[in-house]
Amino acid sequence: MFALRRAAAFRPVVRPMSARFFNTTRITLNSTPVKTAANLAEVVNKESLIGQGAKEGTIPTDLEQATGLERLELLGKLEGIDIFDTKPLDSSRIGTVENPIMVDSFDDYRYIGCTGSPADSHEVQWMRLTGEKLSRCWECGSVYKLNECGVPQDDHHH
Ligand SMILES: [Zn+2]
């Protein structure tokens, strides 16, 4: 009798893999479920940027599965807002030390590429703008300066 019970207790449990497992699982870091933001106004924290996944039996769209910053960018696109400000820099003039081309950034650095003035006058030259320092393009001499727009934070991670 004892041996039988023991065998039953150690029988491996085999569950059939269900489609549900892949597309309805939501990962949340706290116990209160957070509503997935359907627009920018509903974004309240990182958890609200976790995509809800696809309906069972369908292939997820980018919007259904995108998570985090990618989802924030997509939600912005739906409202015509360019979250990461990817429009080209001002190339109507060459920046000077007295009057540099200002580059907005939400962080304390930003990578930029210069192609001169007018745009595409030379091959792209990449620069890393930081803090108060001016950066000058090796190719055309245009001067750039970072314009920090973000909220200052102490958790510097670089
Ligand atoms: Zn240049």
mmCIF file with all atom_site columns, C-alpha atoms and ligand atoms in Angstrom:
data_model
loop_
_atom_site.group_PDB
_atom_site.id
_atom_site.type_symbol
_atom_site.label_atom_id
_atom_site.label_alt_id
_atom_site.label_comp_id
_atom_site.label_asym_id
_atom_site.label_entity_id
_atom_site.label_seq_id
_atom_site.pdbx_PDB_ins_code
_atom_site.Cartn_x
_atom_site.Cartn_y
_atom_site.Cartn_z
_atom_site.occupancy
_atom_site.B_iso_or_equiv
_atom_site.pdbx_formal_charge
_atom_site.auth_seq_id
_atom_site.auth_comp_id
_atom_site.auth_asym_id
_atom_site.auth_atom_id
_atom_site.pdbx_PDB_model_num
ATOM   1   C  CA . MET A 1 1   ? 0.000  0.000  0.000   1.00 0.00 ? 1   MET A CA 1
ATOM   2   C  CA . PHE A 1 2   ? 2.721  2.405  1.007   1.00 0.00 ? 2   PHE A CA 1
ATOM   3   C  CA . ALA A 1 3   ? 4.725  1.697  -2.148  1.00 0.00 ? 3   ALA A CA 1
ATOM   4   C  CA . LEU A 1 4   ? 1.722  2.456  -4.354  1.00 0.00 ? 4   LEU A CA 1
ATOM   5   C  CA . ARG A 1 5   ? 1.083  5.837  -2.769  1.00 0.00 ? 5   ARG A CA 1
ATOM   6   C  CA . ARG A 1 6   ? 4.707  6.716  -3.068  1.00 0.00 ? 6   ARG A CA 1
ATOM   7   C  CA . ALA A 1 7   ? 4.711  5.900  -6.750  1.00 0.00 ? 7   ALA A CA 1
ATOM   8   C  CA . ALA A 1 8   ? 1.657  8.059  -7.305  1.00 0.00 ? 8   ALA A CA 1
ATOM   9   C  CA . ALA A 1 9   ? 3.210  10.975 -5.512  1.00 0.00 ? 9   ALA A CA 1
ATOM   10  C  CA . PHE A 1 10  ? 6.276  10.911 -7.724  1.00 0.00 ? 10  PHE A CA 1
ATOM   11  C  CA . ARG A 1 11  ? 4.507  10.448 -11.023 1.00 0.00 ? 11  ARG A CA 1
ATOM   12  C  CA . PRO A 1 12  ? 5.623  13.235 -13.304 1.00 0.00 ? 12  PRO A CA 1
ATOM   13  C  CA . VAL A 1 13  ? 2.858  15.609 -14.299 1.00 0.00 ? 13  VAL A CA 1
ATOM   14  C  CA . VAL A 1 14  ? 2.602  16.071 -18.025 1.00 0.00 ? 14  VAL A CA 1
ATOM   15  C  CA . ARG A 1 15  ? 0.454  18.936 -19.214 1.00 0.00 ? 15  ARG A CA 1
ATOM   16  C  CA . PRO A 1 16  ? -0.369 19.399 -22.872 1.00 0.00 ? 16  PRO A CA 1
ATOM   17  C  CA . MET A 1 17  ? 1.084  22.625 -24.161 1.00 0.00 ? 17  MET A CA 1
ATOM   18  C  CA . SER A 1 18  ? -1.820 24.949 -24.739 1.00 0.00 ? 18  SER A CA 1
ATOM   19  C  CA . ALA A 1 19  ? -1.962 27.902 -27.095 1.00 0.00 ? 19  ALA A CA 1
ATOM   20  C  CA . ARG A 1 20  ? -3.132 29.963 -24.129 1.00 0.00 ? 20  ARG A CA 1
ATOM   21  C  CA . PHE A 1 21  ? 0.291  29.770 -22.572 1.00 0.00 ? 21  PHE A CA 1
ATOM   22  C  CA . PHE A 1 22  ? 1.816  31.916 -25.287 1.00 0.00 ? 22  PHE A CA 1
ATOM   23  C  CA . ASN A 1 23  ? -0.622 34.708 -25.832 1.00 0.00 ? 23  ASN A CA 1
ATOM   24  C  CA . THR A 1 24  ? -2.550 35.532 -22.710 1.00 0.00 ? 24  THR A CA 1
ATOM   25  C  CA . THR A 1 25  ? 0.174  35.479 -20.102 1.00 0.00 ? 25  THR A CA 1
ATOM   26  C  CA . ARG A 1 26  ? 0.678  38.899 -18.537 1.00 0.00 ? 26  ARG A CA 1
ATOM   27  C  CA . ILE A 1 27  ? 3.758  39.571 -16.528 1.00 0.00 ? 27  ILE A CA 1
ATOM   28  C  CA . THR A 1 28  ? 3.271  42.063 -13.751 1.00 0.00 ? 28  THR A CA 1
ATOM   29  C  CA . LEU A 1 29  ? 5.785  42.852 -11.058 1.00 0.00 ? 29  LEU A CA 1
ATOM   30  C  CA . ASN A 1 30  ? 3.212  43.592 -8.374  1.00 0.00 ? 30  ASN A CA 1
ATOM   31  C  CA . SER A 1 31  ? 0.009  41.791 -7.483  1.00 0.00 ? 31  SER A CA 1
ATOM   32  C  CA . THR A 1 32  ? -2.416 44.461 -8.682  1.00 0.00 ? 32  THR A CA 1
ATOM   33  C  CA . PRO A 1 33  ? -3.060 43.972 -12.386 1.00 0.00 ? 33  PRO A CA 1
ATOM   34  C  CA . VAL A 1 34  ? -2.282 47.087 -14.363 1.00 0.00 ? 34  VAL A CA 1
ATOM   35  C  CA . LYS A 1 35  ? -4.333 48.058 -17.380 1.00 0.00 ? 35  LYS A CA 1
ATOM   36  C  CA . THR A 1 36  ? -2.348 48.116 -20.602 1.00 0.00 ? 36  THR A CA 1
ATOM   37  C  CA . ALA A 1 37  ? -2.366 51.699 -21.810 1.00 0.00 ? 37  ALA A CA 1
ATOM   38  C  CA . ALA A 1 38  ? -4.312 52.087 -25.055 1.00 0.00 ? 38  ALA A CA 1
ATOM   39  C  CA . ASN A 1 39  ? -3.112 55.649 -25.568 1.00 0.00 ? 39  ASN A CA 1
ATOM   40  C  CA . LEU A 1 40  ? -0.457 58.017 -24.233 1.00 0.00 ? 40  LEU A CA 1
ATOM   41  C  CA . ALA A 1 41  ? -2.789 59.489 -21.603 1.00 0.00 ? 41  ALA A CA 1
ATOM   42  C  CA . GLU A 1 42  ? -3.210 56.060 -19.999 1.00 0.00 ? 42  GLU A CA 1
ATOM   43  C  CA . VAL A 1 43  ? 0.517  55.462 -19.543 1.00 0.00 ? 43  VAL A CA 1
ATOM   44  C  CA . VAL A 1 44  ? 1.077  55.575 -15.785 1.00 0.00 ? 44  VAL A CA 1
ATOM   45  C  CA . ASN A 1 45  ? 4.115  53.353 -15.203 1.00 0.00 ? 45  ASN A CA 1
ATOM   46  C  CA . LYS A 1 46  ? 6.306  50.699 -16.803 1.00 0.00 ? 46  LYS A CA 1
ATOM   47  C  CA . GLU A 1 47  ? 3.700  47.993 -16.226 1.00 0.00 ? 47  GLU A CA 1
ATOM   48  C  CA . SER A 1 48  ? 1.087  49.892 -18.233 1.00 0.00 ? 48  SER A CA 1
ATOM   49  C  CA . LEU A 1 49  ? 3.419  49.549 -21.220 1.00 0.00 ? 49  LEU A CA 1
ATOM   50  C  CA . ILE A 1 50  ? 3.262  45.759 -21.339 1.00 0.00 ? 50  ILE A CA 1
ATOM   51  C  CA . GLY A 1 51  ? 1.458  44.693 -24.504 1.00 0.00 ? 51  GLY A CA 1
ATOM   52  C  CA . GLN A 1 52  ? -1.717 42.645 -23.995 1.00 0.00 ? 52  GLN A CA 1
ATOM   53  C  CA . GLY A 1 53  ? -0.736 40.029 -26.565 1.00 0.00 ? 53  GLY A CA 1
ATOM   54  C  CA . ALA A 1 54  ? -2.798 38.592 -29.389 1.00 0.00 ? 54  ALA A CA 1
ATOM   55  C  CA . LYS A 1 55  ? -6.203 36.955 -29.234 1.00 0.00 ? 55  LYS A CA 1
ATOM   56  C  CA . GLU A 1 56  ? -6.005 33.179 -29.143 1.00 0.00 ? 56  GLU A CA 1
ATOM   57  C  CA . GLY A 1 57  ? -5.295 31.706 -32.561 1.00 0.00 ? 57  GLY A CA 1
ATOM   58  C  CA . THR A 1 58  ? -4.086 34.954 -34.114 1.00 0.00 ? 58  THR A CA 1
ATOM   59  C  CA . ILE A 1 59  ? -0.670 36.337 -34.861 1.00 0.00 ? 59  ILE A CA 1
ATOM   60  C  CA . PRO A 1 60  ? 0.091  39.401 -32.715 1.00 0.00 ? 60  PRO A CA 1
ATOM   61  C  CA . THR A 1 61  ? 0.444  42.774 -34.363 1.00 0.00 ? 61  THR A CA 1
ATOM   62  C  CA . ASP A 1 62  ? 3.285  45.096 -33.348 1.00 0.00 ? 62  ASP A CA 1
ATOM   63  C  CA . LEU A 1 63  ? 0.871  47.094 -31.217 1.00 0.00 ? 63  LEU A CA 1
ATOM   64  C  CA . GLU A 1 64  ? -0.422 43.969 -29.440 1.00 0.00 ? 64  GLU A CA 1
ATOM   65  C  CA . GLN A 1 65  ? 2.996  42.649 -28.494 1.00 0.00 ? 65  GLN A CA 1
ATOM   66  C  CA . ALA A 1 66  ? 5.210  45.734 -28.242 1.00 0.00 ? 66  ALA A CA 1
ATOM   67  C  CA . THR A 1 67  ? 6.372  46.406 -24.700 1.00 0.00 ? 67  THR A CA 1
ATOM   68  C  CA . GLY A 1 68  ? 8.164  49.228 -22.916 1.00 0.00 ? 68  GLY A CA 1
ATOM   69  C  CA . LEU A 1 69  ? 9.712  52.083 -24.906 1.00 0.00 ? 69  LEU A CA 1
ATOM   70  C  CA . GLU A 1 70  ? 8.751  50.406 -28.185 1.00 0.00 ? 70  GLU A CA 1
ATOM   71  C  CA . ARG A 1 71  ? 5.111  50.482 -27.090 1.00 0.00 ? 71  ARG A CA 1
ATOM   72  C  CA . LEU A 1 72  ? 5.433  54.095 -25.965 1.00 0.00 ? 72  LEU A CA 1
ATOM   73  C  CA . GLU A 1 73  ? 6.786  54.989 -29.405 1.00 0.00 ? 73  GLU A CA 1
ATOM   74  C  CA . LEU A 1 74  ? 3.913  53.160 -31.167 1.00 0.00 ? 74  LEU A CA 1
ATOM   75  C  CA . LEU A 1 75  ? 1.268  54.802 -28.959 1.00 0.00 ? 75  LEU A CA 1
ATOM   76  C  CA . GLY A 1 76  ? 2.856  58.147 -29.806 1.00 0.00 ? 76  GLY A CA 1
ATOM   77  C  CA . LYS A 1 77  ? 2.726  57.400 -33.533 1.00 0.00 ? 77  LYS A CA 1
ATOM   78  C  CA . LEU A 1 78  ? -1.010 56.671 -33.261 1.00 0.00 ? 78  LEU A CA 1
ATOM   79  C  CA . GLU A 1 79  ? -1.465 60.199 -31.921 1.00 0.00 ? 79  GLU A CA 1
ATOM   80  C  CA . GLY A 1 80  ? 0.986  61.773 -34.336 1.00 0.00 ? 80  GLY A CA 1
ATOM   81  C  CA . ILE A 1 81  ? 3.570  62.401 -31.622 1.00 0.00 ? 81  ILE A CA 1
ATOM   82  C  CA . ASP A 1 82  ? 7.215  61.592 -32.348 1.00 0.00 ? 82  ASP A CA 1
ATOM   83  C  CA . ILE A 1 83  ? 8.247  60.370 -28.883 1.00 0.00 ? 83  ILE A CA 1
ATOM   84  C  CA . PHE A 1 84  ? 11.958 60.169 -29.674 1.00 0.00 ? 84  PHE A CA 1
ATOM   85  C  CA . ASP A 1 85  ? 12.054 63.323 -31.797 1.00 0.00 ? 85  ASP A CA 1
ATOM   86  C  CA . THR A 1 86  ? 13.590 61.677 -34.858 1.00 0.00 ? 86  THR A CA 1
ATOM   87  C  CA . LYS A 1 87  ? 13.164 64.649 -37.162 1.00 0.00 ? 87  LYS A CA 1
ATOM   88  C  CA . PRO A 1 88  ? 16.375 65.907 -38.805 1.00 0.00 ? 88  PRO A CA 1
ATOM   89  C  CA . LEU A 1 89  ? 18.430 68.581 -37.075 1.00 0.00 ? 89  LEU A CA 1
ATOM   90  C  CA . ASP A 1 90  ? 18.487 72.150 -38.361 1.00 0.00 ? 90  ASP A CA 1
ATOM   91  C  CA . SER A 1 91  ? 20.734 72.083 -41.441 1.00 0.00 ? 91  SER A CA 1
ATOM   92  C  CA . SER A 1 92  ? 19.760 75.514 -42.760 1.00 0.00 ? 92  SER A CA 1
ATOM   93  C  CA . ARG A 1 93  ? 23.061 76.919 -41.453 1.00 0.00 ? 93  ARG A CA 1
ATOM   94  C  CA . ILE A 1 94  ? 26.475 75.933 -40.081 1.00 0.00 ? 94  ILE A CA 1
ATOM   95  C  CA . GLY A 1 95  ? 26.539 76.112 -36.285 1.00 0.00 ? 95  GLY A CA 1
ATOM   96  C  CA . THR A 1 96  ? 29.170 78.403 -34.747 1.00 0.00 ? 96  THR A CA 1
ATOM   97  C  CA . VAL A 1 97  ? 30.678 78.627 -31.262 1.00 0.00 ? 97  VAL A CA 1
ATOM   98  C  CA . GLU A 1 98  ? 28.657 81.812 -30.679 1.00 0.00 ? 98  GLU A CA 1
ATOM   99  C  CA . ASN A 1 99  ? 25.515 80.346 -32.194 1.00 0.00 ? 99  ASN A CA 1
ATOM   100 C  CA . PRO A 1 100 ? 25.639 76.533 -32.137 1.00 0.00 ? 100 PRO A CA 1
ATOM   101 C  CA . ILE A 1 101 ? 22.928 74.255 -33.498 1.00 0.00 ? 101 ILE A CA 1
ATOM   102 C  CA . MET A 1 102 ? 20.941 73.304 -30.394 1.00 0.00 ? 102 MET A CA 1
ATOM   103 C  CA . VAL A 1 103 ? 20.015 69.636 -29.969 1.00 0.00 ? 103 VAL A CA 1
ATOM   104 C  CA . ASP A 1 104 ? 17.208 68.743 -27.561 1.00 0.00 ? 104 ASP A CA 1
ATOM   105 C  CA . SER A 1 105 ? 17.692 65.662 -25.402 1.00 0.00 ? 105 SER A CA 1
ATOM   106 C  CA . PHE A 1 106 ? 15.860 64.028 -22.518 1.00 0.00 ? 106 PHE A CA 1
ATOM   107 C  CA . ASP A 1 107 ? 19.154 62.552 -21.327 1.00 0.00 ? 107 ASP A CA 1
ATOM   108 C  CA . ASP A 1 108 ? 22.542 64.127 -20.606 1.00 0.00 ? 108 ASP A CA 1
ATOM   109 C  CA . TYR A 1 109 ? 23.898 62.967 -23.961 1.00 0.00 ? 109 TYR A CA 1
ATOM   110 C  CA . ARG A 1 110 ? 22.670 62.357 -27.483 1.00 0.00 ? 110 ARG A CA 1
ATOM   111 C  CA . TYR A 1 111 ? 24.229 60.851 -30.587 1.00 0.00 ? 111 TYR A CA 1
ATOM   112 C  CA . ILE A 1 112 ? 23.859 63.004 -33.675 1.00 0.00 ? 112 ILE A CA 1
ATOM   113 C  CA . GLY A 1 113 ? 24.984 62.751 -37.274 1.00 0.00 ? 113 GLY A CA 1
ATOM   114 C  CA . CYS A 1 114 ? 26.055 65.835 -39.258 1.00 0.00 ? 114 CYS A CA 1
ATOM   115 C  CA . THR A 1 115 ? 25.830 65.950 -43.054 1.00 0.00 ? 115 THR A CA 1
ATOM   116 C  CA . GLY A 1 116 ? 26.643 69.658 -43.376 1.00 0.00 ? 116 GLY A CA 1
ATOM   117 C  CA . SER A 1 117 ? 24.616 72.575 -44.660 1.00 0.00 ? 117 SER A CA 1
ATOM   118 C  CA . PRO A 1 118 ? 22.633 72.190 -46.787 1.00 0.00 ? 118 PRO A CA 1
ATOM   119 C  CA . ALA A 1 119 ? 21.869 68.641 -45.648 1.00 0.00 ? 119 ALA A CA 1
ATOM   120 C  CA . ASP A 1 120 ? 23.821 65.844 -47.377 1.00 0.00 ? 120 ASP A CA 1
ATOM   121 C  CA . SER A 1 121 ? 26.749 68.136 -48.275 1.00 0.00 ? 121 SER A CA 1
ATOM   122 C  CA . HIS A 1 122 ? 29.123 65.537 -46.843 1.00 0.00 ? 122 HIS A CA 1
ATOM   123 C  CA . GLU A 1 123 ? 29.143 61.963 -45.554 1.00 0.00 ? 123 GLU A CA 1
ATOM   124 C  CA . VAL A 1 124 ? 27.503 61.613 -42.166 1.00 0.00 ? 124 VAL A CA 1
ATOM   125 C  CA . GLN A 1 125 ? 29.815 62.341 -39.242 1.00 0.00 ? 125 GLN A CA 1
ATOM   126 C  CA . TRP A 1 126 ? 28.634 60.922 -35.933 1.00 0.00 ? 126 TRP A CA 1
ATOM   127 C  CA . MET A 1 127 ? 29.137 62.775 -32.671 1.00 0.00 ? 127 MET A CA 1
ATOM   128 C  CA . ARG A 1 128 ? 28.217 62.192 -29.056 1.00 0.00 ? 128 ARG A CA 1
ATOM   129 C  CA . LEU A 1 129 ? 26.999 65.433 -27.523 1.00 0.00 ? 129 LEU A CA 1
ATOM   130 C  CA . THR A 1 130 ? 27.377 65.676 -23.765 1.00 0.00 ? 130 THR A CA 1
ATOM   131 C  CA . GLY A 1 131 ? 26.661 68.226 -21.065 1.00 0.00 ? 131 GLY A CA 1
ATOM   132 C  CA . GLU A 1 132 ? 27.926 71.760 -21.549 1.00 0.00 ? 132 GLU A CA 1
ATOM   133 C  CA . LYS A 1 133 ? 30.639 70.904 -24.098 1.00 0.00 ? 133 LYS A CA 1
ATOM   134 C  CA . LEU A 1 134 ? 30.315 72.027 -27.693 1.00 0.00 ? 134 LEU A CA 1
ATOM   135 C  CA . SER A 1 135 ? 30.912 69.486 -30.446 1.00 0.00 ? 135 SER A CA 1
ATOM   136 C  CA . ARG A 1 136 ? 32.323 70.407 -33.823 1.00 0.00 ? 136 ARG A CA 1
ATOM   137 C  CA . CYS A 1 137 ? 31.927 68.361 -36.996 1.00 0.00 ? 137 CYS A CA 1
ATOM   138 C  CA . TRP A 1 138 ? 35.275 67.200 -38.414 1.00 0.00 ? 138 TRP A CA 1
ATOM   139 C  CA . GLU A 1 139 ? 33.956 67.582 -41.941 1.00 0.00 ? 139 GLU A CA 1
ATOM   140 C  CA . CYS A 1 140 ? 32.256 70.989 -42.133 1.00 0.00 ? 140 CYS A CA 1
ATOM   141 C  CA . GLY A 1 141 ? 33.059 72.588 -38.772 1.00 0.00 ? 141 GLY A CA 1
ATOM   142 C  CA . SER A 1 142 ? 29.448 72.992 -37.733 1.00 0.00 ? 142 SER A CA 1
ATOM   143 C  CA . VAL A 1 143 ? 29.096 73.399 -33.969 1.00 0.00 ? 143 VAL A CA 1
ATOM   144 C  CA . TYR A 1 144 ? 26.442 71.608 -31.916 1.00 0.00 ? 144 TYR A CA 1
ATOM   145 C  CA . LYS A 1 145 ? 25.322 71.965 -28.323 1.00 0.00 ? 145 LYS A CA 1
ATOM   146 C  CA . LEU A 1 146 ? 23.128 69.766 -26.165 1.00 0.00 ? 146 LEU A CA 1
ATOM   147 C  CA . ASN A 1 147 ? 19.929 71.258 -24.795 1.00 0.00 ? 147 ASN A CA 1
ATOM   148 C  CA . GLU A 1 148 ? 18.945 69.098 -21.843 1.00 0.00 ? 148 GLU A CA 1
ATOM   149 C  CA . CYS A 1 149 ? 15.140 68.974 -21.594 1.00 0.00 ? 149 CYS A CA 1
ATOM   150 C  CA . GLY A 1 150 ? 14.806 66.035 -19.230 1.00 0.00 ? 150 GLY A CA 1
ATOM   151 C  CA . VAL A 1 151 ? 14.300 65.914 -15.507 1.00 0.00 ? 151 VAL A CA 1
ATOM   152 C  CA . PRO A 1 152 ? 17.676 65.709 -13.693 1.00 0.00 ? 152 PRO A CA 1
ATOM   153 C  CA . GLN A 1 153 ? 18.150 62.330 -11.979 1.00 0.00 ? 153 GLN A CA 1
ATOM   154 C  CA . ASP A 1 154 ? 20.725 60.924 -9.602  1.00 0.00 ? 154 ASP A CA 1
ATOM   155 C  CA . ASP A 1 155 ? 20.789 57.388 -10.960 1.00 0.00 ? 155 ASP A CA 1
ATOM   156 C  CA . HIS A 1 156 ? 23.525 57.926 -13.523 1.00 0.00 ? 156 HIS A CA 1
ATOM   157 C  CA . HIS A 1 157 ? 24.046 54.602 -15.183 1.00 0.00 ? 157 HIS A CA 1
ATOM   158 C  CA . HIS A 1 158 ? 26.959 55.322 -17.468 1.00 0.00 ? 158 HIS A CA 1
HETATM 159 ZN ZN . ZN  B 2 .   ? 29.289 68.451 -40.771 1.00 0.00 ? 1   ZN  B ZN 1
#
